[in-house]
């Protein structure tokens, strides 16, 4: 009996179904999964295909390099999907009239608000009595010496209103003073704090955040700013919202310079012609224009803008990887989601950020026969096995999903991958309707990374796939749903008081983020709903009879994202509003929602009698 390998190249993983076949039967002997190498549908995928096939051979009891055991490879028709973030406005504000320090040291000293002129602690004794000052204390001065100098100055009538300290000594200093003053400590760039300038220091009581320095009008009152100057100080105030302590220093020399790169316009070309929509209008407006101009023929961005740069990067990247001319790279779909993006405020001394509204975009480049044929030829040359392109994911997924016990036609399948959401509907007569849309698991990663300001994508992936908890003692945690779990053995000391990920029943991974458990959970769930629930409805509407989702009876969820601990429930809950029964698939009765496309490729190849 010949052996066939169905290989599904996805945006994140490559899956293999290995089977012995003849005209009357198919015997699946193994399956495997490996990370996809390079962008889906490009020649870089060859290494990932080789690794995944080697794992399948090993599971079948053969040598990992014994590719001659395989008579034929059936490959999916891969369509690349690329995501990026287009800001509402990309703004770089060079603040020369105000410098700010707005981080959250764990233990600032004292409490209250102090306004005065910045002075070095080494020059404090030369200050005129009665003149309000804020003392700048470098790390070379220890807390005892600093407290002694400030107390000496206070005894001479020098009006010390606050302090800025480089070391983590705020509490130690204020505990030794004869007068309580606000002290912001842990300011690493103490050498950049300008001296002789008007300054305001604010430290909020425990459990509170700064109020004056997070309000542009209070800053205007403190520093006697004009209306134009108040408008320019807004990025400073926004960056200080929610902080326990803050410092704002006005430097009267120089002028504020501002450079803005507009988010720009999208040009969506379809049956109704060229439609224009500005990114500033938000995700809802963008999607309304896209839906009204379906099917999309191409999408462009306004030159010289942020979204224009994104679209050109997509085309250039795909042109370089596929070898196709830029003119033959067409963007056929997009998904837009409103998000928040932290932007660094230039002029800050502690890496301050201001949250700006933005729009996350995922776009899909339609697969072309030429690059896919090149990929098939490259795999055939590398492995030495005949390769044929079998079909697109949506069509193959429905063949694989039908191996789930209890399923039959008519049946709709949602393939929830990393880069795309695919839907297919098989009618009782065998006719298949299918759609391939941009936006899936990778877009959720983009949104989580954007809203939480995380650069480590491995951490982002872990936040996406694991539930949260708050470690309240060395023996118990409070889960994100409010329930409490106790442990027989004490937890690691570094976990105490932290938000952590429940990686498994016995392992917690602490999150070193300055966000509450509620904030992280809300960001994660919002991203999943706005990507997968939105795309599930978009996709099913496209394939449903008369575009009416209520005319679909059953939906099977397959793909890597169908393994998520909350995405299937979100989709099932939403589809219940349309009286649709939905659930996670179980491919071949044992693989869960994985391997649907690879399995379908094998079954499809036998049905087409290509042996």
XYZ file of C-alpha atoms in Angstrom:
611
model
C 0.000 0.000 0.000
C 1.380 3.450 -0.912
C 2.114 5.936 1.872
C 0.856 9.515 1.626
C 1.823 12.489 3.779
C -0.680 15.324 4.020
C 1.255 18.443 5.051
C -0.486 21.597 6.289
C 1.812 24.647 6.401
C 0.341 27.188 8.808
C 1.515 30.607 9.938
C 2.817 29.194 13.230
C 2.998 25.408 12.838
C 3.375 22.744 10.166
C 1.301 19.578 10.658
C 1.660 16.165 9.026
C -0.775 13.276 8.661
C 0.908 10.056 7.494
C -1.288 7.291 6.058
C -1.246 4.062 4.011
C -3.897 4.238 1.327
C -5.556 2.390 -1.518
C -8.697 3.056 -3.506
C -10.946 1.590 -0.825
C -9.326 2.430 2.517
C -7.104 4.854 4.398
C -5.044 3.739 7.406
C -3.545 6.668 9.346
C -0.301 5.586 10.977
C 1.057 8.766 12.595
C 0.805 12.543 12.856
C 3.191 15.293 13.909
C 3.563 19.032 14.417
C 6.560 21.375 14.164
C 7.100 25.129 14.029
C 6.774 26.716 10.595
C 10.033 28.209 9.353
C 9.680 31.583 7.628
C 6.487 33.207 6.370
C 3.771 30.785 5.298
C 3.820 29.987 1.586
C 7.482 30.885 0.976
C 10.611 28.843 0.239
C 11.699 29.267 3.858
C 9.027 26.697 4.788
C 11.145 23.795 3.476
C 13.097 23.320 6.730
C 9.908 23.198 8.821
C 8.307 20.691 6.437
C 11.382 18.465 6.641
C 11.355 18.572 10.459
C 7.622 17.822 10.732
C 7.840 14.919 8.275
C 10.843 13.490 10.138
C 8.844 13.489 13.378
C 5.952 11.683 11.661
C 8.309 9.030 10.279
C 9.815 8.510 13.719
C 6.369 8.098 15.299
C 5.551 5.500 12.613
C 8.572 3.470 13.715
C 10.883 4.431 10.854
C 14.106 6.385 10.696
C 13.686 10.183 10.819
C 15.577 10.539 7.519
C 13.960 7.618 5.703
C 11.869 9.805 3.387
C 11.751 7.002 0.809
C 9.058 5.411 2.960
C 6.753 8.167 1.677
C 5.417 7.754 -1.855
C 3.621 11.035 -2.190
C 3.194 14.405 -0.397
C 0.006 16.461 -0.658
C 0.586 20.111 0.272
C -1.971 22.764 1.224
C -2.316 25.932 -0.803
C -0.829 28.409 1.706
C -1.912 32.051 1.836
C 0.365 34.362 3.850
C -1.112 36.707 6.452
C 0.810 39.621 7.922
C -0.216 41.815 10.859
C 1.005 45.176 12.122
C -0.195 48.147 14.155
C -1.271 51.434 12.583
C -1.401 54.179 15.188
C -4.166 56.741 15.341
C -1.354 59.307 15.513
C 2.351 58.649 15.809
C 3.555 61.620 17.801
C 7.047 62.415 18.986
C 6.977 65.380 21.329
C 10.366 66.871 22.210
C 9.677 68.503 25.550
C 12.258 71.236 26.189
C 10.092 73.385 28.454
C 9.358 70.574 30.871
C 11.242 67.526 32.027
C 9.420 64.848 33.948
C 10.160 61.868 36.149
C 7.058 59.744 36.478
C 8.001 56.178 37.310
C 6.576 54.122 40.149
C 9.284 53.411 42.725
C 8.107 50.748 45.123
C 8.718 52.913 48.201
C 8.749 56.688 47.571
C 9.397 58.748 50.677
C 6.963 60.990 52.499
C 3.729 62.291 51.085
C 2.322 65.506 49.638
C 3.270 68.141 47.080
C 6.389 70.306 47.091
C 7.173 73.173 44.690
C 10.568 74.858 44.578
C 13.776 75.456 42.666
C 16.030 72.429 42.041
C 19.324 72.576 43.890
C 22.145 70.089 44.364
C 22.500 68.752 47.887
C 26.127 69.913 47.770
C 24.951 73.536 47.294
C 22.056 73.337 49.750
C 23.862 75.178 52.567
C 24.436 78.176 50.238
C 20.723 78.660 49.568
C 19.050 81.792 50.934
C 16.761 81.218 53.957
C 13.069 81.223 53.034
C 13.736 80.321 49.385
C 11.714 77.165 48.466
C 13.913 74.428 47.011
C 13.782 70.797 45.879
C 16.980 68.921 46.705
C 18.651 66.702 44.075
C 20.540 63.826 45.726
C 22.963 61.678 43.635
C 23.724 58.062 44.494
C 27.132 59.003 45.906
C 25.404 60.530 48.949
C 24.099 57.910 51.397
C 20.772 58.317 53.185
C 22.275 59.297 56.560
C 24.397 62.059 55.029
C 21.476 63.281 52.930
C 19.145 63.455 55.938
C 21.785 65.240 57.987
C 22.336 67.907 55.298
C 18.582 68.486 54.831
C 17.982 68.768 58.606
C 20.870 71.209 58.881
C 19.374 73.321 56.076
C 15.937 73.279 57.713
C 17.471 74.483 60.994
C 18.943 77.473 59.111
C 15.517 78.460 57.752
C 16.048 77.057 54.256
C 12.644 76.078 52.871
C 13.165 72.478 51.634
C 9.920 71.440 49.935
C 10.915 68.064 48.441
C 13.720 65.858 47.104
C 14.716 63.795 44.063
C 16.950 60.856 44.936
C 18.968 58.522 42.699
C 19.188 55.630 45.187
C 16.327 53.631 46.696
C 16.545 55.716 49.875
C 13.329 57.758 49.928
C 11.821 56.156 53.041
C 15.172 55.957 54.860
C 15.768 59.686 54.338
C 12.279 60.920 55.231
C 12.253 58.828 58.438
C 15.287 60.812 59.630
C 14.007 64.296 58.792
C 12.535 66.822 61.187
C 9.912 67.670 58.537
C 7.982 65.335 56.233
C 8.618 66.163 52.563
C 7.785 64.236 49.365
C 10.786 62.315 47.991
C 10.864 60.569 44.610
C 13.681 58.017 44.552
C 15.166 55.446 42.127
C 15.780 58.159 39.502
C 18.614 56.597 37.524
C 19.223 59.587 35.216
C 19.809 61.970 38.131
C 22.571 63.717 36.163
C 19.974 64.865 33.622
C 17.847 66.649 36.226
C 18.303 70.380 35.458
C 19.346 72.571 38.399
C 18.080 76.066 39.148
C 14.691 75.327 37.556
C 11.153 75.491 38.935
C 10.073 72.002 40.034
C 7.075 70.211 41.506
C 7.354 66.907 43.412
C 4.242 64.884 44.266
C 3.992 61.672 46.287
C 0.519 60.198 46.769
C -0.585 58.358 49.935
C -0.472 54.539 49.814
C -3.173 53.144 47.542
C -3.625 56.454 45.714
C -2.055 57.976 42.592
C -0.819 61.482 41.848
C -3.608 63.982 41.240
C -2.009 67.372 40.498
C 0.737 66.298 38.103
C -1.606 64.028 36.115
C -3.914 66.974 35.411
C -2.690 69.462 32.754
C -4.685 72.296 34.346
C -3.057 71.759 37.745
C 0.355 71.759 36.058
C -0.642 74.994 34.324
C -1.598 76.489 37.704
C 1.672 75.455 39.346
C 3.884 76.788 36.554
C 1.650 79.667 35.370
C 1.312 78.309 31.834
C -0.535 79.876 28.930
C -3.250 78.035 26.981
C -0.776 76.996 24.259
C 1.755 75.816 26.849
C -0.976 73.830 28.616
C -1.848 72.075 25.359
C 1.810 71.107 24.919
C 2.077 69.689 28.451
C -0.738 67.141 27.862
C 1.663 64.257 26.936
C 3.408 64.782 30.298
C 0.159 64.663 32.277
C -1.102 61.591 30.381
C 2.119 59.695 31.072
C 1.816 60.345 34.824
C -1.752 59.021 35.226
C -1.841 56.182 37.744
C 1.653 56.790 39.169
C 2.314 56.829 42.919
C 4.907 59.602 42.599
C 6.016 62.119 39.989
C 8.193 65.125 39.285
C 7.725 67.848 36.678
C 10.441 70.452 36.111
C 9.960 73.524 33.953
C 12.982 74.670 31.982
C 12.093 78.094 30.565
C 14.751 78.170 27.848
C 14.036 76.681 24.414
C 10.767 75.883 22.725
C 8.547 72.865 22.255
C 9.003 71.123 18.904
C 6.571 68.543 17.683
C 6.749 66.145 14.738
C 3.653 64.223 13.719
C 3.401 61.301 11.327
C -0.296 60.921 10.467
C -1.873 57.470 10.674
C -3.124 58.051 7.137
C -5.864 56.728 4.887
C -6.674 53.270 3.549
C -7.772 52.843 -0.050
C -9.966 49.735 -0.384
C -10.624 48.699 -3.991
C -13.593 46.462 -4.727
C -16.839 46.156 -6.735
C -17.955 49.671 -5.742
C -14.651 51.194 -6.835
C -12.033 52.865 -4.656
C -13.259 53.600 -1.125
C -11.262 55.813 1.242
C -11.250 55.568 5.043
C -8.980 57.306 7.560
C -7.344 55.198 10.269
C -8.319 57.939 12.749
C -11.972 56.964 12.193
C -11.351 53.713 14.092
C -11.733 50.001 13.511
C -15.538 49.949 13.258
C -15.590 52.467 10.419
C -12.740 50.672 8.626
C -14.526 47.321 8.775
C -17.809 48.844 7.598
C -16.089 50.190 4.475
C -14.300 46.870 3.888
C -17.532 44.865 4.242
C -19.440 47.218 1.935
C -16.760 46.816 -0.767
C -16.515 43.006 -0.647
C -14.970 41.073 -2.348
C -11.847 43.191 -1.957
C -9.551 43.348 -4.975
C -6.673 45.213 -3.311
C -5.838 47.571 -0.437
C -3.334 50.429 -0.424
C -2.219 52.933 2.205
C -1.687 56.672 1.824
C 1.997 57.359 0.928
C 4.051 59.072 3.634
C 1.827 57.881 6.482
C 2.088 55.115 9.040
C -0.488 52.833 7.408
C 1.025 53.552 3.985
C 4.390 52.388 5.264
C 2.827 49.247 6.705
C 1.122 48.270 3.448
C 4.288 48.844 1.439
C 6.307 46.747 3.914
C 3.809 43.923 3.410
C 4.146 44.112 -0.370
C 7.924 44.449 -0.289
C 8.330 41.541 2.154
C 6.114 39.241 0.118
C 7.763 40.300 -3.137
C 11.211 39.471 -1.759
C 10.088 36.121 -0.316
C 8.029 34.920 -3.272
C 9.982 36.458 -6.137
C 6.801 38.026 -7.524
C 6.851 41.634 -8.805
C 5.296 44.237 -6.472
C 2.483 44.742 -8.971
C 1.368 41.122 -8.510
C 1.128 41.305 -4.709
C -2.528 41.934 -3.832
C -3.979 42.416 -0.338
C -7.357 40.683 -0.332
C -8.626 41.148 3.217
C -7.963 42.997 6.457
C -9.161 42.937 10.041
C -9.020 46.133 12.114
C -9.243 46.224 15.925
C -9.112 49.307 18.176
C -6.284 49.130 20.683
C -4.077 51.233 22.946
C -0.393 51.752 22.192
C 2.167 53.058 24.718
C 4.301 55.803 23.179
C 7.550 56.990 24.752
C 7.434 60.649 25.768
C 10.715 62.309 24.856
C 11.973 64.389 27.774
C 11.222 61.827 30.465
C 14.000 60.661 32.760
C 12.510 57.290 33.715
C 11.239 55.883 30.399
C 7.783 57.440 30.714
C 5.033 56.412 28.299
C 1.717 57.906 27.292
C -1.082 55.634 26.065
C -2.351 56.583 22.601
C -5.327 55.085 20.821
C -4.396 52.988 17.805
C -5.736 50.501 15.302
C -4.252 47.025 14.975
C -4.386 45.703 11.419
C -3.963 42.199 10.038
C -3.883 41.865 6.262
C -3.968 38.852 3.977
C -1.973 38.410 0.793
C -3.735 36.017 -1.572
C -1.668 32.978 -2.529
C -0.500 32.736 -6.123
C 0.049 29.478 -7.987
C 3.585 30.446 -8.998
C 5.175 30.776 -5.505
C 3.266 27.731 -4.217
C 4.511 25.685 -7.133
C 8.038 26.908 -6.374
C 7.626 25.765 -2.772
C 6.326 22.353 -3.873
C 9.277 21.962 -6.237
C 11.734 22.967 -3.499
C 10.281 20.406 -1.065
C 10.365 17.736 -3.754
C 14.012 18.534 -4.498
C 15.005 18.611 -0.803
C 13.214 15.433 0.312
C 13.155 13.466 -2.924
C 9.426 12.717 -2.782
C 6.775 13.732 -5.318
C 4.779 16.770 -4.108
C 1.428 18.107 -5.318
C -0.602 21.089 -4.150
C -3.852 19.721 -2.740
C -6.084 22.643 -1.836
C -6.765 25.570 0.463
C -7.132 25.161 4.208
C -10.887 25.776 4.423
C -11.801 23.040 1.941
C -9.356 20.524 3.384
C -10.388 21.339 6.959
C -13.969 20.279 6.317
C -12.803 16.864 5.029
C -10.678 16.438 8.140
C -13.423 17.692 10.463
C -15.824 15.066 9.162
C -13.606 12.430 10.842
C -14.872 13.845 14.172
C -17.274 11.273 15.658
C -20.907 12.370 15.450
C -20.522 14.729 12.497
C -22.163 14.647 9.077
C -23.179 17.042 6.334
C -24.390 19.747 6.187
C -21.496 20.939 8.296
C -19.638 24.239 8.759
C -16.018 24.332 9.909
C -14.138 27.219 11.485
C -10.376 26.755 11.198
C -8.833 28.994 13.856
C -5.153 29.333 13.048
C -2.341 31.708 13.898
C -2.615 34.044 10.917
C -6.016 33.447 9.388
C -9.570 32.404 10.169
C -11.069 30.075 7.556
C -14.665 28.954 7.238
C -16.168 26.294 5.002
C -19.663 24.893 4.633
C -20.398 21.525 3.033
C -23.970 21.091 1.859
C -25.712 17.679 1.707
C -24.961 17.464 -2.051
C -21.230 17.827 -1.340
C -20.958 21.410 -2.600
C -18.463 23.426 -0.548
C -18.523 27.173 0.150
C -15.348 28.579 1.686
C -13.704 31.824 2.760
C -10.218 32.772 3.962
C -9.927 35.869 6.213
C -7.035 37.789 7.794
C -6.648 37.862 11.560
C -6.237 35.062 14.099
C -3.896 34.045 16.945
C -0.937 36.181 15.853
C -3.115 39.281 15.831
C -4.113 38.591 19.436
C -0.397 38.517 20.259
C 0.026 41.880 18.502
C -2.786 43.481 20.512
C -1.626 42.086 23.878
C 1.971 43.170 23.199
C 0.761 46.612 22.133
C -1.583 47.314 25.044
C 0.735 45.962 27.745
C 3.915 47.356 26.183
C 5.709 43.976 26.013
C 8.552 43.248 23.590
C 9.056 39.595 24.607
C 6.724 37.670 22.268
C 7.235 34.419 24.187
C 5.840 36.149 27.278
C 2.962 37.516 25.210
C 2.123 34.010 23.959
C 2.142 32.694 27.543
C -0.208 35.474 28.665
C -2.535 34.544 25.801
C -2.751 30.812 26.542
C -2.580 30.579 30.364
C -5.044 31.789 33.035
C -3.929 34.254 35.707
C -3.804 34.168 39.480
C -2.722 36.425 42.363
C -0.432 34.829 44.956
C -1.907 35.892 48.311
C 0.178 33.690 50.627
C 2.823 31.002 50.408
C 0.064 28.377 50.445
C -2.787 29.805 48.356
C -3.601 31.836 45.259
C -6.735 33.610 44.069
C -7.576 32.693 40.473
C -8.756 35.296 37.974
C -12.353 34.109 38.349
C -12.246 34.830 42.091
C -11.908 31.243 43.337
C -9.136 30.255 45.748
C -6.738 27.365 45.353
C -4.579 25.960 48.160
C -1.245 24.146 47.833
C 0.185 21.378 50.028
C 3.725 22.719 49.684
C 4.807 26.353 50.146
C 5.176 28.430 46.986
C 8.465 30.079 46.035
C 9.087 33.319 48.021
C 9.526 35.394 44.841
C 5.897 34.644 43.900
C 4.392 36.238 47.008
C 2.137 39.190 46.252
C 2.609 38.888 42.485
C 0.331 38.229 39.556
C 1.339 34.896 38.003
C 0.416 32.577 35.145
C -1.058 29.147 35.924
C 1.174 27.295 33.446
C -0.060 23.981 34.825
C -1.555 22.644 38.052
C 1.779 22.666 39.862
C 3.770 25.468 38.205
C 3.278 29.217 38.488
C 5.219 31.740 36.429
C 5.402 35.274 37.923
C 4.608 38.267 35.693
C 6.971 41.192 36.223
C 4.452 43.721 34.913
C 3.064 46.832 36.589
C -0.538 45.893 35.802
C -3.323 44.478 37.940
C -4.705 41.005 37.282
C -7.955 42.629 36.121
C -6.154 44.809 33.567
C -4.180 41.895 32.061
C -7.261 39.655 31.927
C -9.382 42.353 30.291
C -6.738 43.010 27.614
C -6.418 39.278 26.849
C -10.157 38.582 26.671
C -10.932 41.741 24.702
C -8.287 40.821 22.111
C -9.685 37.297 21.733
C -13.260 38.493 21.375
C -12.499 41.250 18.888
C -10.370 38.959 16.724
C -11.932 35.503 16.838
C -15.582 36.247 17.628
C -15.582 39.035 15.024
C -13.896 36.848 12.403
C -16.071 33.832 13.196
C -19.188 35.873 12.432
C -17.606 37.447 9.329
C -16.505 34.075 7.973
C -19.724 32.164 8.681
C -21.820 34.947 7.172
C -19.825 34.615 3.924
C -20.452 30.875 3.580
C -23.966 30.649 5.058
C -26.979 30.205 2.762
C -28.306 33.683 1.878
C -25.543 35.017 4.192
C -27.758 34.129 7.160
C -25.862 32.442 9.996
C -29.163 31.130 11.428
C -29.391 28.765 8.443
C -26.283 26.880 9.677
C -27.055 24.030 12.104
C -23.643 22.790 13.249
C -20.155 24.356 13.452
C -16.974 22.428 14.266
C -13.967 24.403 15.548
C -10.534 23.181 14.441
C -6.995 24.589 14.327
C -4.404 25.500 16.936
C -6.408 28.366 18.450
C -9.334 25.980 19.052
C -7.155 24.501 21.817
C -7.289 27.810 23.720
C -8.910 27.621 27.155
C -11.477 30.366 26.428
C -11.749 31.116 22.671
C -14.053 28.124 21.851
C -16.393 29.094 24.696
C -16.512 32.700 23.466
C -17.439 31.593 19.943
C -19.936 28.977 21.179
C -21.613 31.587 23.394
C -21.889 34.065 20.501
C -23.169 31.486 17.992
C -25.817 30.352 20.491
C -27.511 33.712 19.830
C -28.064 32.466 16.270
C -29.309 29.021 17.446
C -26.155 27.410 16.057
C -24.557 24.416 17.814
C -20.752 24.839 17.949
C -17.983 22.846 19.567
C -14.339 21.842 19.376
C -13.592 19.093 16.844
C -11.912 15.755 17.566
C -10.079 14.816 14.372
C -9.948 11.055 13.701
C -11.520 10.600 17.150
C -8.237 11.148 18.979
C -6.384 14.329 17.919
C -8.743 17.027 19.201
C -8.999 20.068 16.895
C -5.462 19.543 15.520
C -4.479 18.019 12.175
C -7.766 18.695 10.373
C -6.219 20.160 7.210
C -3.419 17.575 7.023
C -5.953 14.778 7.449
C -8.210 16.367 4.837
C -5.305 16.574 2.381
C -4.768 12.821 2.639
C -8.467 12.062 2.187
C -8.735 14.543 -0.673
C -5.758 13.071 -2.495
C -7.320 9.611 -2.351
C -10.673 10.968 -3.546
C -9.010 12.545 -6.561
C -7.221 9.231 -7.358
C -3.852 10.896 -7.931
C -1.781 7.896 -6.867
